[in-house]
Short mmCIF file of C-alpha atoms in Angstrom, two decimals:
data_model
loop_
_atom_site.label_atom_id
_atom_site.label_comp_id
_atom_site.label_asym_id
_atom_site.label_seq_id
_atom_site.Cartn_x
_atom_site.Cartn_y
_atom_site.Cartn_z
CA UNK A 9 -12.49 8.95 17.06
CA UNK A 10 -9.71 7.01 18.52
CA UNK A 11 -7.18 5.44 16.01
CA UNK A 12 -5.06 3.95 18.97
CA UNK A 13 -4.80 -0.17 19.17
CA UNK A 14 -6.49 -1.39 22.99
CA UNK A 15 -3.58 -3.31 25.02
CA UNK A 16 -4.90 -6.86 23.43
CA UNK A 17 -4.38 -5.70 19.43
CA UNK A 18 -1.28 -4.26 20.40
CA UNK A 19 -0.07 -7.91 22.19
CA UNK A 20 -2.00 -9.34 18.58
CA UNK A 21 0.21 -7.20 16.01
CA UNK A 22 3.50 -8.33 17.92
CA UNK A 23 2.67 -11.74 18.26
CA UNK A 24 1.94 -12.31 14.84
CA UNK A 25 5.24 -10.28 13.39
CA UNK A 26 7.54 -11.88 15.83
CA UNK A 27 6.03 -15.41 14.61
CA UNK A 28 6.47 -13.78 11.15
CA UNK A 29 10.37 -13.34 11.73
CA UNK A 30 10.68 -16.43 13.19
CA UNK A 31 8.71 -19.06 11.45
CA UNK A 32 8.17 -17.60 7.84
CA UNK A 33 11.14 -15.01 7.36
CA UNK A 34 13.69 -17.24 7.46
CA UNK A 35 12.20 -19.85 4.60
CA UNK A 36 11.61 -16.95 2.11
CA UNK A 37 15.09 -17.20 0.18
CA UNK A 38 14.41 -21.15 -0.19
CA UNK A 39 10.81 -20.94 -1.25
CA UNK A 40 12.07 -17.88 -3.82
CA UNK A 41 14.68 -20.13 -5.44
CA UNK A 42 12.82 -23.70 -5.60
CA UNK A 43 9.96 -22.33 -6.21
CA UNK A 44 8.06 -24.97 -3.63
CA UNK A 45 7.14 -25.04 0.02
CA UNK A 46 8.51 -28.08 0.88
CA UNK A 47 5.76 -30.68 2.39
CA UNK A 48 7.58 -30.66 5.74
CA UNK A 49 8.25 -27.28 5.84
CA UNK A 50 4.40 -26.64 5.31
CA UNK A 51 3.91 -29.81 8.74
CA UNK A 52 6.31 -27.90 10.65
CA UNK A 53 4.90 -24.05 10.05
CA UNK A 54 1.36 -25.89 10.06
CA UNK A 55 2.03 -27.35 13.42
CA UNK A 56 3.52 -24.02 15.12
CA UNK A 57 0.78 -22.12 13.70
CA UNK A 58 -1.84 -24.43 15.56
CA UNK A 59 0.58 -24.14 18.62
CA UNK A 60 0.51 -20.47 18.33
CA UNK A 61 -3.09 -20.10 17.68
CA UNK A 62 -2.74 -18.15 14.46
CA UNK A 63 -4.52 -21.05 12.72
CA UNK A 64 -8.08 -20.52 11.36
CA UNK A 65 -8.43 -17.46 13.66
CA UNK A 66 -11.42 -15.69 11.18
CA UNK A 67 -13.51 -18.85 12.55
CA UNK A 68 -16.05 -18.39 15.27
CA UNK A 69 -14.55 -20.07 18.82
CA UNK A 70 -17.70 -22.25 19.27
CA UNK A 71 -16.60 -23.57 16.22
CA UNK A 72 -13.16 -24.13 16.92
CA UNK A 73 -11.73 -20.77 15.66
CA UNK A 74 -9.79 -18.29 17.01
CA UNK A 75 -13.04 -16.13 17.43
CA UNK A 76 -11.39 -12.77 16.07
CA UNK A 77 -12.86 -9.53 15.57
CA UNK A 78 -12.89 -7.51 12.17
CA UNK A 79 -10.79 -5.32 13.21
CA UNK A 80 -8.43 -7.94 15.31
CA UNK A 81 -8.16 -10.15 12.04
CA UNK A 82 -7.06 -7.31 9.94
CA UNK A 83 -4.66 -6.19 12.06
CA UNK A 84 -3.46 -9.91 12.18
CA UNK A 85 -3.69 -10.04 8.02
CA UNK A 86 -1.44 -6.87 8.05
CA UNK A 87 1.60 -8.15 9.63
CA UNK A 88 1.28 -11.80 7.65
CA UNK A 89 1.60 -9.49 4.66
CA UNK A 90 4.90 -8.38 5.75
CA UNK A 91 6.82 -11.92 4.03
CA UNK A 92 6.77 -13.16 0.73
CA UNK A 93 6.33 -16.75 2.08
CA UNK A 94 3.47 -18.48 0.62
CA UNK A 95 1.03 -18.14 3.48
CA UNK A 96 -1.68 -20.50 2.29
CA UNK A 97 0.30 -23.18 2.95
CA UNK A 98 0.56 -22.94 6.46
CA UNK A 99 -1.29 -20.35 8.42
CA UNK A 100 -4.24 -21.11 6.58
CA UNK A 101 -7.43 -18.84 7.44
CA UNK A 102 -10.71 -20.97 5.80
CA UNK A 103 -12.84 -19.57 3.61
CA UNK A 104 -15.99 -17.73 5.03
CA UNK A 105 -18.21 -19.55 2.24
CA UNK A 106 -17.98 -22.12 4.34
CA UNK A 107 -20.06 -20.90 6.76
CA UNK A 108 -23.10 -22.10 4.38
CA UNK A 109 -22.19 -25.79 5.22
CA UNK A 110 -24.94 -27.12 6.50
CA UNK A 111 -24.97 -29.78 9.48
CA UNK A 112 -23.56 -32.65 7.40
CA UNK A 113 -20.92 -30.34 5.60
CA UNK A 114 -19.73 -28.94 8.92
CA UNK A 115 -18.82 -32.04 9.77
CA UNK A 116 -17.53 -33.34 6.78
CA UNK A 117 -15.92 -30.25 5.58
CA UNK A 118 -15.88 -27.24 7.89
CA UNK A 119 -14.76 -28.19 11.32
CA UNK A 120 -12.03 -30.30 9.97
CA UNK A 121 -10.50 -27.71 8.13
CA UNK A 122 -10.73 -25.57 11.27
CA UNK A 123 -8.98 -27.73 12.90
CA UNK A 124 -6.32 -27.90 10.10
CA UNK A 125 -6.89 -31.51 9.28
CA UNK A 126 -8.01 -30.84 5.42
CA UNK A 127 -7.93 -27.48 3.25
CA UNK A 128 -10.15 -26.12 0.47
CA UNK A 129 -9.04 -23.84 -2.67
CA UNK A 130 -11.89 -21.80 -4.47
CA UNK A 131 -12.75 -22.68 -7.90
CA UNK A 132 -14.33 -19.73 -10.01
CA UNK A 133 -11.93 -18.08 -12.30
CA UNK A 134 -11.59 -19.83 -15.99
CA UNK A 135 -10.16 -18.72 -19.00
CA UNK A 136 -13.18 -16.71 -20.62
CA UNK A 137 -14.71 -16.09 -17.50
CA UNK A 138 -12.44 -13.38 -15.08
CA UNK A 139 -13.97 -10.44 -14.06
CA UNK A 140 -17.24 -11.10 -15.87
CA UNK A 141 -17.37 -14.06 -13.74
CA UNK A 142 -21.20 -14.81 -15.13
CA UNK A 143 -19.72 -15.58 -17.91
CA UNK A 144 -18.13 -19.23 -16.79
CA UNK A 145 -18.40 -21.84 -19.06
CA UNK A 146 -18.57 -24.78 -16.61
CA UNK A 147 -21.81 -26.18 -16.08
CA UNK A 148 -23.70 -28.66 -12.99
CA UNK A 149 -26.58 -30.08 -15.20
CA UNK A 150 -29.10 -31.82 -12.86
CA UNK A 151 -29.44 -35.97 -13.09
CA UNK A 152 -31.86 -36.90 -10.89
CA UNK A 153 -30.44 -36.74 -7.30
CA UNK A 154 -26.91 -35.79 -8.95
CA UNK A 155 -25.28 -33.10 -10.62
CA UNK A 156 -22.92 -33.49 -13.90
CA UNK A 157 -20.30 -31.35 -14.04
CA UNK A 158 -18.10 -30.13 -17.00
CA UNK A 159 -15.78 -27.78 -17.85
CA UNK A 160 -12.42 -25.96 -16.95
CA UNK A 161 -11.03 -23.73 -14.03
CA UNK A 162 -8.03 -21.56 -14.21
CA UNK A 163 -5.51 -19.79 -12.07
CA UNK A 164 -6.87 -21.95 -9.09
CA UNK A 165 -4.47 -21.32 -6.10
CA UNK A 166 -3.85 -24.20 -3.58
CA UNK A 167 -5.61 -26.95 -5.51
CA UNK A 168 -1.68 -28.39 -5.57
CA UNK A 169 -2.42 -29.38 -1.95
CA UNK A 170 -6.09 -28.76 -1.43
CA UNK A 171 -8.50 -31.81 -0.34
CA UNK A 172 -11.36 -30.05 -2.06
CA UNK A 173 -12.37 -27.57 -3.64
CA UNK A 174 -15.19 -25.08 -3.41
CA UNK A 175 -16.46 -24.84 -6.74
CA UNK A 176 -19.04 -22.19 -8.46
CA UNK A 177 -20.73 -23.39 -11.77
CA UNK A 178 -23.65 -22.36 -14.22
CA UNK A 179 -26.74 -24.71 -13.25
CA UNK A 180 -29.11 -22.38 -15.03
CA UNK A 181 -30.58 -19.31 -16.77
CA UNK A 182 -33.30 -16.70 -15.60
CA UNK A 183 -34.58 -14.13 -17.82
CA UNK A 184 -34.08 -10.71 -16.28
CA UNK A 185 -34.82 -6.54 -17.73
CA UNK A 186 -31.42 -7.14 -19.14
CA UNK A 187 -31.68 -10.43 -20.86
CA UNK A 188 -30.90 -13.82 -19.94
CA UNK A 189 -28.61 -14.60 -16.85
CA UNK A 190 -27.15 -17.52 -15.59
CA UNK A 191 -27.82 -18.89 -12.32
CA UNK A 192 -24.74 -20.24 -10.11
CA UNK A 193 -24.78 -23.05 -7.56
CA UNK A 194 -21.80 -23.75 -5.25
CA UNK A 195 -20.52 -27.37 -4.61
CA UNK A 196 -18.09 -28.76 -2.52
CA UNK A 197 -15.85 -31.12 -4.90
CA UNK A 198 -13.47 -33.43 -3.33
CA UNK A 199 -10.58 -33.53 -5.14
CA UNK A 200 -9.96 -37.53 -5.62
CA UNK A 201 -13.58 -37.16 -6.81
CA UNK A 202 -13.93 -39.13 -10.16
CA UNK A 203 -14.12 -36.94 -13.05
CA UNK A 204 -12.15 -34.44 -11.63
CA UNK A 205 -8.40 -33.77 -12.95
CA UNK A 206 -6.01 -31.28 -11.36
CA UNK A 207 -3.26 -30.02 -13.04
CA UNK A 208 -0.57 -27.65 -12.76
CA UNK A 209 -1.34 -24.30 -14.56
CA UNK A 210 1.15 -21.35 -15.40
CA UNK A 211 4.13 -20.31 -13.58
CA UNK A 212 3.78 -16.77 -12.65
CA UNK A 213 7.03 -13.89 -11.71
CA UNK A 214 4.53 -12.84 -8.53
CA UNK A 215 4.51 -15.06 -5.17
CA UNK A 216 7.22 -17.76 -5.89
CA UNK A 217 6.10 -21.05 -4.43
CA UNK A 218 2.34 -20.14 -4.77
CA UNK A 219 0.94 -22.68 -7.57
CA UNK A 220 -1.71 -21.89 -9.80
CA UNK A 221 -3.90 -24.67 -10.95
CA UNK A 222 -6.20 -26.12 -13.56
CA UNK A 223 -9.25 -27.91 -12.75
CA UNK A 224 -11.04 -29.93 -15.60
CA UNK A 225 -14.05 -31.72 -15.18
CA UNK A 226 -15.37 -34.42 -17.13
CA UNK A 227 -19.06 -35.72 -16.42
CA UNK A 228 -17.84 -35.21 -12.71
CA UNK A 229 -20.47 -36.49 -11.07
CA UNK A 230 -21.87 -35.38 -7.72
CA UNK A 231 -24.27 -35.81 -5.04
CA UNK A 232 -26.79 -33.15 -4.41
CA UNK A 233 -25.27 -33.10 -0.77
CA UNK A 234 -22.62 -31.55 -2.03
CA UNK A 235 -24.43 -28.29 -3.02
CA UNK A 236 -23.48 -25.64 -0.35
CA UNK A 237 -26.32 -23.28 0.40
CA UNK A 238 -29.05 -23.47 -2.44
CA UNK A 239 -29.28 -24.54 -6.02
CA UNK A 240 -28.88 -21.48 -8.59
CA UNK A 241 -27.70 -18.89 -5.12
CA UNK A 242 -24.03 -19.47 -5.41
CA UNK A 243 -23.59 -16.06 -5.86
CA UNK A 244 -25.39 -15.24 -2.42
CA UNK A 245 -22.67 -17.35 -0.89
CA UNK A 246 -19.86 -16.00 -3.13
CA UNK A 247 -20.60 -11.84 -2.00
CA UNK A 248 -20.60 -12.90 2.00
CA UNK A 249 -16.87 -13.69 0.97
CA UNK A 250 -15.53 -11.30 -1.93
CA UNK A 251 -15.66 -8.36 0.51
CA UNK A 252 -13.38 -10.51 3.09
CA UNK A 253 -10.81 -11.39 0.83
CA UNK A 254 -10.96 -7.84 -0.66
CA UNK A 255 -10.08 -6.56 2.76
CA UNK A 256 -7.35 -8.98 3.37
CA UNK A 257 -5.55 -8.22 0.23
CA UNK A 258 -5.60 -4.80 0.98
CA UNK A 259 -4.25 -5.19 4.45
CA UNK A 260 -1.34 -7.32 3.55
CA UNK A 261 -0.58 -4.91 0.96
CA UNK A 262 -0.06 -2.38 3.98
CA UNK A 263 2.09 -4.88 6.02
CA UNK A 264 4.32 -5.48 2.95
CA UNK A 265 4.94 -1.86 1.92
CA UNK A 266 5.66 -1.68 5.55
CA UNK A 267 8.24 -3.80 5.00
CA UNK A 268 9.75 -2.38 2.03
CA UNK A 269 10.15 0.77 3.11
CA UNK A 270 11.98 -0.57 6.27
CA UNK A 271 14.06 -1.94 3.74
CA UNK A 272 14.73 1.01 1.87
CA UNK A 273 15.09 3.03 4.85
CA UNK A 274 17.85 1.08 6.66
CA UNK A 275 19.65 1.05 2.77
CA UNK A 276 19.31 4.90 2.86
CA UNK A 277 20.66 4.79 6.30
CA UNK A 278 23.97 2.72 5.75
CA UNK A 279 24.53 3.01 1.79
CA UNK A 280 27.31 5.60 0.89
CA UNK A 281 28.02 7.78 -2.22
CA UNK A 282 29.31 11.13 -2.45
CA UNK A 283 30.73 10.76 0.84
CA UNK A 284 28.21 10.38 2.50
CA UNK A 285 24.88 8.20 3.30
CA UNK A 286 22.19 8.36 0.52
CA UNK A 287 19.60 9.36 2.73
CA UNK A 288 20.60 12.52 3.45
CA UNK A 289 19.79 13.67 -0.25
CA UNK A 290 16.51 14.99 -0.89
CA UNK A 291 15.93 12.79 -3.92
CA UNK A 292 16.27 9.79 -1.51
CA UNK A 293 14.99 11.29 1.46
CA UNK A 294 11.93 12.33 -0.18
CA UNK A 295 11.30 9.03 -1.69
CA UNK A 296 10.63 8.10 1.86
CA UNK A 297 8.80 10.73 2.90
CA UNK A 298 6.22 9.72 0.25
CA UNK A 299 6.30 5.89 1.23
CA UNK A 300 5.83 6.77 4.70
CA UNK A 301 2.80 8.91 3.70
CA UNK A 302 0.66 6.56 1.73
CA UNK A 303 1.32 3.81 3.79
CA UNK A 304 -0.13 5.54 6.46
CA UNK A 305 -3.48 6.41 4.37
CA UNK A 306 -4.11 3.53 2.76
CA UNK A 307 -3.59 1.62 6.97
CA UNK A 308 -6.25 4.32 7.47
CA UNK A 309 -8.71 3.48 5.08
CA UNK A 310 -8.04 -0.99 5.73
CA UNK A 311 -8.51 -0.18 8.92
CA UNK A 312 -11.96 2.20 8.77
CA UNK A 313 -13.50 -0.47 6.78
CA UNK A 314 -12.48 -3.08 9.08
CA UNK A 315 -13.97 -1.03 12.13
CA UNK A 316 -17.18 -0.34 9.52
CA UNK A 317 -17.38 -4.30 9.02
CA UNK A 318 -17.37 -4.74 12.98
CA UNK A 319 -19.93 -1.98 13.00
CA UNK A 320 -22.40 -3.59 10.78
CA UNK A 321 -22.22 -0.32 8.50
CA UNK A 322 -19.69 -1.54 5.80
CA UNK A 323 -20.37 -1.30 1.90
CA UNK A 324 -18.95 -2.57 -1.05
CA UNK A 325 -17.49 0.61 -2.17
CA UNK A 326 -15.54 0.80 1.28
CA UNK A 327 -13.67 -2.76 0.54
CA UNK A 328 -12.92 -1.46 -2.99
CA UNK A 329 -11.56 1.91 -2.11
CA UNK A 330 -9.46 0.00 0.67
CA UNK A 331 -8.38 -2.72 -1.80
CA UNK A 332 -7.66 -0.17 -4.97
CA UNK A 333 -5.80 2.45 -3.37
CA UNK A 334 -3.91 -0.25 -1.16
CA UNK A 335 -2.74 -2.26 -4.02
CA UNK A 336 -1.91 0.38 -5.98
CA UNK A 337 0.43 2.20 -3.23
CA UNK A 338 1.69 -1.09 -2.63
CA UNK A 339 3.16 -0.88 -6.56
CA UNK A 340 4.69 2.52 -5.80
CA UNK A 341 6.08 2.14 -2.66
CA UNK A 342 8.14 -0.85 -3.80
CA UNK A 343 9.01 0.52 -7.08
CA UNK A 344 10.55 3.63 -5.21
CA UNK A 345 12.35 0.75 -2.95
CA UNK A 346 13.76 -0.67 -5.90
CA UNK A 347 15.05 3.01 -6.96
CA UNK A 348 16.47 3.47 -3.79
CA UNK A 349 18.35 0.55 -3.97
CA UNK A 350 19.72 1.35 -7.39
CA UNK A 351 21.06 -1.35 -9.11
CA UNK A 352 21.22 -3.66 -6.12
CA UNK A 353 17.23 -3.32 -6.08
CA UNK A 354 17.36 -5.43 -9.24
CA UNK A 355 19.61 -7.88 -7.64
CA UNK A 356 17.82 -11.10 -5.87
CA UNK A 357 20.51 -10.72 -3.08
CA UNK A 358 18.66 -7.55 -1.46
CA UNK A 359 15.34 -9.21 -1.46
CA UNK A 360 13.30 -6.14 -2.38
CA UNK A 361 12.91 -6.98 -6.10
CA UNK A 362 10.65 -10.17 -5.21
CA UNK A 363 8.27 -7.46 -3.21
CA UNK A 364 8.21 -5.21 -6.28
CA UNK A 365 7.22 -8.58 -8.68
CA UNK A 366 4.55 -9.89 -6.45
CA UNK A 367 3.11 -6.17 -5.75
CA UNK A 368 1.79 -6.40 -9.49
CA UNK A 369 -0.84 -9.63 -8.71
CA UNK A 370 -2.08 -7.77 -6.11
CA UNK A 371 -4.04 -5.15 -8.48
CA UNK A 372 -5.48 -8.35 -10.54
CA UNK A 373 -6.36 -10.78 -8.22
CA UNK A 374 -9.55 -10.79 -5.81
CA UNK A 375 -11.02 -8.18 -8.26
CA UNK A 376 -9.28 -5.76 -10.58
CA UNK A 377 -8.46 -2.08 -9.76
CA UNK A 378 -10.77 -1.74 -13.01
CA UNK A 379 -13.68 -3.58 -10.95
CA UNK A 380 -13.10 -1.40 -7.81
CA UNK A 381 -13.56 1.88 -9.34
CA UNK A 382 -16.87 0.19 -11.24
CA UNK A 383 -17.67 -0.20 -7.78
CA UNK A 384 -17.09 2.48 -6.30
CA UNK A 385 -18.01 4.49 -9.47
CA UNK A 386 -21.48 3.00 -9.30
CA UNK A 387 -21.66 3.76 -5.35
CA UNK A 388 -21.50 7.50 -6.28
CA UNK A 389 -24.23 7.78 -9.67
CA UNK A 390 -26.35 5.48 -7.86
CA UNK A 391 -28.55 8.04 -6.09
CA UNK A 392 -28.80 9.81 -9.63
CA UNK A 393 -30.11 6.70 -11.03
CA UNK A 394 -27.42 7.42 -13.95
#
C-alpha cells in the first residue's frame, strides 16, 4: 500500500493551508469576540474562495464543481479544519442531497448554489427528535397538489444566512415486523416562503460565530415540486449524505488537532521554568509524544475510508470508526494543549482554549459517538444475526 500524497494532493494540501493562513486565520480573534462573521467579511472570503477555486469543490465539474476526488476532498476538508473560523460562511461545499434535484431543481436550486449565488442549511434535528431522528414531530400532510407543513426545527446551522433550506419531515406511516414507522419526504423550502419563520436559537461555547437556528412552520404551504427525490424516501436521500458529512467532521478534526499540537509544541519549545524550556521534561514531552501519535492514527483511518469511498468498497461502520475515534482524539489532544499551556491555556490570549471548547460539538453533532459505536457495534453481531 502506498500512504504517500501524488505531486497534485501534495500542491492541494498547501494550497488550501496557505489560503487558510491567509484568508481565514487572520479573522478568527474578531469572529471569537463578536461572535458574527461580518456580511462583508463573508463577500470578501466568498469572493477569494471562488477566485481560488476552493468553492463547491465536492461538486461534479460538468456541473460547475471543482470535480474532486474522495480522497482529494478530504485531504482539502483536513486543512480547512485547521481554523476556528466559521467555514460555512464562506468556503461553502453544497450538500450532496442535492444531487436528487431533478431538472427543474438543478436549475432553480443546485447549480446556483454551485456557483455560490444562493446557499442551503439542512433542516432535520428538533427538540424530541436527535438521534432517533424517526422520531420528528414535523409533518408534510398532502393537499391536493400541495403539501402542509407544521412543526419545529432545532439547532439548524446556517439558516441565519441560508436562502433555503433542505428540509426532512414525517409525510407518513408504514407498518413494519417492528411496528409502525414513519415515512420521510425531503423538500426544498425557501426561506421567504410563507409560513415559514426563522429564528435565532441558542448560543453555544463551541464554534463562535456559527448560529444555530429555529425553524417553525405554520401551515407552510408547498408545491409538490418542491419534493426532492420521492414522496415518503427522504431517508434514501438523507444516507447518500450522512456518511459525507461523517467523513468531513472527522477529517477536520485531524487538521485541527494538527494545529493544536503545533501550538503546544512551539509553547513547549520557547516557554521557560526551572531554568529551562518545558519541553525538555518528560511530563511535557510526553504529552506530545501522545498527540503526535493519535493524530497520526486517526489521519490513517479518515484517510482509508476516504480511499475505500473512492474505491466503491466503503461501509457505514468505516465513516463511524473514522468519525468516533477522530472526534474523540480531537478532545484529548486539545485538552493536553490546554495542560501544556498551564494557566495561559485557559487564557483567550493563547487561542488554544477556543480549540479545546469547540472540540466538544464535534462528538455530538453529525451523529453521536453513542450512534457510531451502535454502528459499528451492529457491523460486528451482524453476521451472528444477534
Amino acid at each position: 500500500m502506498n500512504f504517500g500524497l501524488t505531486s497534485e494532493q501534495q500542491m492541494l494540501v498547501e494550497a488550501t493551508r496557505a489560503f487558510v493562513e491567509a484568508e481565514l486565520v487572520p479573522y478568527e480573534n474578531e469572529v471569537e469576540k463578536t461572535d458574527k462573521v461580518r456580511p462583508e467579511l463573508i463577500k470578501q472570503i466568498h469572493e477569494r474562495a471562488i477566485k481560488s477555486g476552493f468553492y463547491a469543490v465536492n461538486m461534479p465539474e460538468e456541473l460547475g464543481g471543482g470535480g474532486l476526488d474522495h480522497v482529494a476532498l478530504t485531504l482539502f476538508e483536513r486543512e480547512l479544519g485547521r481554523t476556528s473560523f466559521a467555514l460555512q460562511y464562506a468556503v461553502h461545499r453544497p450538500s450532496n442531497i442535492l444531487r436528487a434535484c431533478n431538472d427543474e431543481q438543478k436549475e432553480r436550486y443546485l447549480l446556483p448554489t454551485i456557483r455560490g449565488e444562493r446557499v442551503e442549511c439542512l433542516g432535520i434535528t428538533e427538540p424530541d427528535a436527535g438521534s432517533d431522528v424517526r422520531s420528528m414531530k414535523t409533518r408534510a400532510e398532502a393537499d391536493g397538489d400541495d403539501f402542509i407543513l407544521n412543526g419545529t426545527k432545532h439547532f439548524i446551522s446556517y439558516a441565519d444566512v441560508a436562502d433555503y433550506i433542505i428540509l426532512f419531515a414525517a409525510s407518513g406511516v408504514e407498518e413494519t415486523k417492528r411496528g409502525p414507522k414513519k415515512l420521510i419526504t425531503s423538500f426544498l423550502i425557501d426561506k421567504d416562503t410563507p409560513g415559514l419563520d426563522v429564528r435565532m436559537g441558542s448560543r453555544s461555547v463551541s464554534h463562535r460565530g456559527f448560529h444555530h437556528c429555529e425553524l417553525v412552520f405554520d401551515n407552510c404551504r408547498v408545491h409538490k415540486r418542491q419534493v426532492l427525490g420521492e414522496v415518503h424516501h427522504g431517508f434514501d436521500v438523507a444516507n447518500t449524505w450522512l456518511g459525507a458529512t461523517r467523513l468531513t467532521v472527522a477529517a477536520q478534526c485531524v487538521g485541527r488537532a494538527q494545529r493544536a499540537m503545533e501550538m503546544a509544541t512551539e509553547w513547549a519549545a520557547t516557554r521557560k521554568q526551572f531554568g529551562q524550556t518545558i519541553g525538555k521534561f518528560q511530563g511535557v514531552s510526553f504529552k506530545l509524544a501522545d498527540m503526535a501519535t493519535e493524530i497520526e492514527a486517526a489521519n490513517l483511518l479518515v484517510m482509508q475510508a476516504a480511499w475505500k469511498t473512492a474505491e466503491g468498497t466503503v461501509q457505514d461502520q468505516d465513516y463511524a470508526i473514522a468519525k468516533l475515534f477522530a472526534t474523540e482524539m480531537l478532545s484529548r489532544v486539545t485538552d493536553q494543549a490546554v495542560q501544556v499551556f498551564g494557566g495561559m491555556g485557559l487564557m483567550e490570549e493563547t487561542g488554544i482554549e477556543r480549540f479545546w471548547r469547540d472540540a466538544r460539538v464535534e462528538r455530538i453533532w453529525d451523529g453521536t459517538s453513542e450512534i457510531q459505536r451502535h454502528i459499528i457495534s451492529r457491523a460486528l453481531l451482524r453476521p451472528f444475526e444477534a
